Short mmCIF file of C-alpha atoms in Angstrom, two decimals:
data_model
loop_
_atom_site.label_atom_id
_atom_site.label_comp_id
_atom_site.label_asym_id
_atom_site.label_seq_id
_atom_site.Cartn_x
_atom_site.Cartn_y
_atom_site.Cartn_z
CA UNK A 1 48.11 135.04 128.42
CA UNK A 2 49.86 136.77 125.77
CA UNK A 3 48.46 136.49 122.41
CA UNK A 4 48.30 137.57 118.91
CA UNK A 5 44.68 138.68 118.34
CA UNK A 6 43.97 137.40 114.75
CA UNK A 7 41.03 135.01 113.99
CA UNK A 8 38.51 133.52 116.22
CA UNK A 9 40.35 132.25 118.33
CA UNK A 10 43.18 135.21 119.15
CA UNK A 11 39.79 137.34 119.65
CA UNK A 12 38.35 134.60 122.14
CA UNK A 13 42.08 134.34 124.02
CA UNK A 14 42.31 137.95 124.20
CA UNK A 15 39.02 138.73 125.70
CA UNK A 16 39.77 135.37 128.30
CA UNK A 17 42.79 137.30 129.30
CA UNK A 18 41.20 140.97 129.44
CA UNK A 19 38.39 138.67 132.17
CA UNK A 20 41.18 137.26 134.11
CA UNK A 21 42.78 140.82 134.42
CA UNK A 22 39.93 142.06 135.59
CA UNK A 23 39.33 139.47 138.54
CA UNK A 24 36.56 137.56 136.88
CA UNK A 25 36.40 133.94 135.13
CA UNK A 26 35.59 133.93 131.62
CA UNK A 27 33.48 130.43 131.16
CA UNK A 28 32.09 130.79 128.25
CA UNK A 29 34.67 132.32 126.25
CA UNK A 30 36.84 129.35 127.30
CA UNK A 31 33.81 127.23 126.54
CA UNK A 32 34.01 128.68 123.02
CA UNK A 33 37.58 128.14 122.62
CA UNK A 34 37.53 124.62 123.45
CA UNK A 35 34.52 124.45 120.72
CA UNK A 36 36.58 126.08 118.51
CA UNK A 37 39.29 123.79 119.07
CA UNK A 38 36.90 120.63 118.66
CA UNK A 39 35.26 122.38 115.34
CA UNK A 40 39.17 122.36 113.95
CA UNK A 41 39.88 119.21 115.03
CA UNK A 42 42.25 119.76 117.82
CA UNK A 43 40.16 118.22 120.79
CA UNK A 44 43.82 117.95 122.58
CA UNK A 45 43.92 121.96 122.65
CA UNK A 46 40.27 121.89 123.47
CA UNK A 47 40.03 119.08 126.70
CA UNK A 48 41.93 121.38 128.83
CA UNK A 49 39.98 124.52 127.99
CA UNK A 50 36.94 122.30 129.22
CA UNK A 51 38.81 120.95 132.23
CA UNK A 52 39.07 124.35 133.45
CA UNK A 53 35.68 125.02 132.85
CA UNK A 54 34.82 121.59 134.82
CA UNK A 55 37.02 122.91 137.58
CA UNK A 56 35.37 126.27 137.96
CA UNK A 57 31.92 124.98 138.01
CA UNK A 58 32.82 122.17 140.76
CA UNK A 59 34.48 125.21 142.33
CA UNK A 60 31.07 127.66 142.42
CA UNK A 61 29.00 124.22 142.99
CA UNK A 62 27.37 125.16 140.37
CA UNK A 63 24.77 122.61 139.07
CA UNK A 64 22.20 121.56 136.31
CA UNK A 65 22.28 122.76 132.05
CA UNK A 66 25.91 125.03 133.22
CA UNK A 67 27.67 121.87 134.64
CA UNK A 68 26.20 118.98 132.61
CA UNK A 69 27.14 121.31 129.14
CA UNK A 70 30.80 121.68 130.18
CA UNK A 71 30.46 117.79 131.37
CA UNK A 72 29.14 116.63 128.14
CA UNK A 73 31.62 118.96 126.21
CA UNK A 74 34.87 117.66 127.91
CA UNK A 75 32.99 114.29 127.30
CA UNK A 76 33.33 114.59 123.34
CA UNK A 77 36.37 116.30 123.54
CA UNK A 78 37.90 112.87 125.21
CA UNK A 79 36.12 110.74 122.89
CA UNK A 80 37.63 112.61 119.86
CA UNK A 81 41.10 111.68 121.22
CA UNK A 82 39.76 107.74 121.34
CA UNK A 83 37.91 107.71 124.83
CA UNK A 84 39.53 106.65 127.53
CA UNK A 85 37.88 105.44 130.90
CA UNK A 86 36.70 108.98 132.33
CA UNK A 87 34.69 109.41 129.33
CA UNK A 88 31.58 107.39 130.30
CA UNK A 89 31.51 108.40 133.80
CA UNK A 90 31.93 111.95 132.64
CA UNK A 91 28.79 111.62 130.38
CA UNK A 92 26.26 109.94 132.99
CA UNK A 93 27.06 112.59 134.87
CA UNK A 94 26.58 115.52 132.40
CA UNK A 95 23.11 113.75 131.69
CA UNK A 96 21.95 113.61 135.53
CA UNK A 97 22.41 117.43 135.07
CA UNK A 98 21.22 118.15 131.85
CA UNK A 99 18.10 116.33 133.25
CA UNK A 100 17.76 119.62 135.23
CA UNK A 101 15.41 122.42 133.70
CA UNK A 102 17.59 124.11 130.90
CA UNK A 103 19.09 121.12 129.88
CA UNK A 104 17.00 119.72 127.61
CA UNK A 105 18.60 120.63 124.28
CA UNK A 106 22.25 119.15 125.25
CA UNK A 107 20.10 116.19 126.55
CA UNK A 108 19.33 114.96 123.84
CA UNK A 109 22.69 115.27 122.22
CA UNK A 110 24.07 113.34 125.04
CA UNK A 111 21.68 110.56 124.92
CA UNK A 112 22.29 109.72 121.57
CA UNK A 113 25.75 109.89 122.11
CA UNK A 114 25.78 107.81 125.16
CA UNK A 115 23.67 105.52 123.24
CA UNK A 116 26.05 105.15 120.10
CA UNK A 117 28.97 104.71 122.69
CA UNK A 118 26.61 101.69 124.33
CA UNK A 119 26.02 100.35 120.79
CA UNK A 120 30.04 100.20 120.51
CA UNK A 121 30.07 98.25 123.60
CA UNK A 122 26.88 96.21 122.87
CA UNK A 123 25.65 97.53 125.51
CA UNK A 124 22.00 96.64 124.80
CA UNK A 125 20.04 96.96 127.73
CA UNK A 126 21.24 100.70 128.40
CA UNK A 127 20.53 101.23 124.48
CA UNK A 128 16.55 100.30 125.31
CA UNK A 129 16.69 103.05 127.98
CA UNK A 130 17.94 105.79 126.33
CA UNK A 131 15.43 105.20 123.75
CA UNK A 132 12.91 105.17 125.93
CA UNK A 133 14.11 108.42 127.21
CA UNK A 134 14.67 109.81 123.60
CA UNK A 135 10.55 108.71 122.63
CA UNK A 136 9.82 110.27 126.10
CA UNK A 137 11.83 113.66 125.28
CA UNK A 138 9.91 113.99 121.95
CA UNK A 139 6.73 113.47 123.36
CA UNK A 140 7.20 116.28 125.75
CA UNK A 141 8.17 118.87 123.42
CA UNK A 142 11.65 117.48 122.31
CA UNK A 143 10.06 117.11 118.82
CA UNK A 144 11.97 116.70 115.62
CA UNK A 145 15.30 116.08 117.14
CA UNK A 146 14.16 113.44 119.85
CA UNK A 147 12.38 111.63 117.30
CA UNK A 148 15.36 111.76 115.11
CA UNK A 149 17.89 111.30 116.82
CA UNK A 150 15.74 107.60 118.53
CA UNK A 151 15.26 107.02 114.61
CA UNK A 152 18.85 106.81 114.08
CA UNK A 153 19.70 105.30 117.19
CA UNK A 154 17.04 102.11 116.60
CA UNK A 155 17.91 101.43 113.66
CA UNK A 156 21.74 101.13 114.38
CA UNK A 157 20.96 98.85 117.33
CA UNK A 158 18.58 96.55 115.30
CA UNK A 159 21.75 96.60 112.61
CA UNK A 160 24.30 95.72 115.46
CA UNK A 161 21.59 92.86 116.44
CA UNK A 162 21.69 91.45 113.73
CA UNK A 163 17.98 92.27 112.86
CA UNK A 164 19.43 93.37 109.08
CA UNK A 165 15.62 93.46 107.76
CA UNK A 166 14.51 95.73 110.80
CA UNK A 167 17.38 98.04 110.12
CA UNK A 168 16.33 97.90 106.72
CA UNK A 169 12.46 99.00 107.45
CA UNK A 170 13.91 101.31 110.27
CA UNK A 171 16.32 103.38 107.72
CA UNK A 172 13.91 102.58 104.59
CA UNK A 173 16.68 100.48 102.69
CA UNK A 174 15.30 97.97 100.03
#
């Protein structure tokens, strides 16, 4: 790749092409590009960045918090273009990994997103789930961002219900 080193991301491109020179893949600095990418809002420049990443891992077999992170990132990066219909099936999946040990953290970013992306679809039933998942996560050790991120995600369901006093007691609205 030839590239003008200036910035973020010419340092990240150059140091992708110095590891390809040298016979080895560079995953996460092409994981930080396409983060970059997503941070500017370019998810377009960022989705194939994460597709290679995706192809690497399936590649090595590679399995758990490494797969289900590049899963859940290519995930976003499809849902900032407006979805499409590999972006569920590419999120279950990157949360049957990040299930794994070492996931944990992404887990719960996935779950809530999953879960918003169910409320979207009123998809209730998988909604109850994932809070139940969420409630279990925090009492596990998943703390502050479990319980938040449930919190949130409970009182936008009870709002999409229709249970406007609920939502009202959930997000402390008078």
């Amino acid at each position: 790749e030839a590239v003008a080193a200036t910035g973020e991301a010419g340092h990240l491109t150059l140091a992708v092409a110095e590891g390809r020179a040298a016979g080895n893949f560079p995953g996460v600095m092409i994981a930080n590009l396409g983060a970059l990418a997503i941070d500017r809002g370019t998810p377009d420049l960022a989705e194939p960045r994460f597709r290679e990443g995706l192809a690497k891992r399936r590649e090595s077999a590679a399995s758990g918090r490494r797969l289900g992170e590049i899963l859940f990132l290519l995930s976003e990066a499809i849902r900032e273009q407006g979805g499409g219909p590999e972006r569920a099936p590419l999120m279950d999946e990157a949360i049957v990994e990040l299930r794994k040990p070492g996931g944990e953290a992404v887990l719960r970013q996935a779950l809530f997103l999953r879960g918003a992306a169910d409320l979207d679809q009123a998809r209730f039933d998988r909604v109850d789930v994932t809070l139940e998942e969420l409630d279990a996560g925090a009492a596990k050790g998943g703390g502050k961002t479990s319980l938040g991120f449930a919190h949130i995600l409970r009182g936008s369901a009870a709002g999409a219900r229709g249970e406007l006093e609920e939502a009202r007691r959930l997000f402390d609205i008078a």
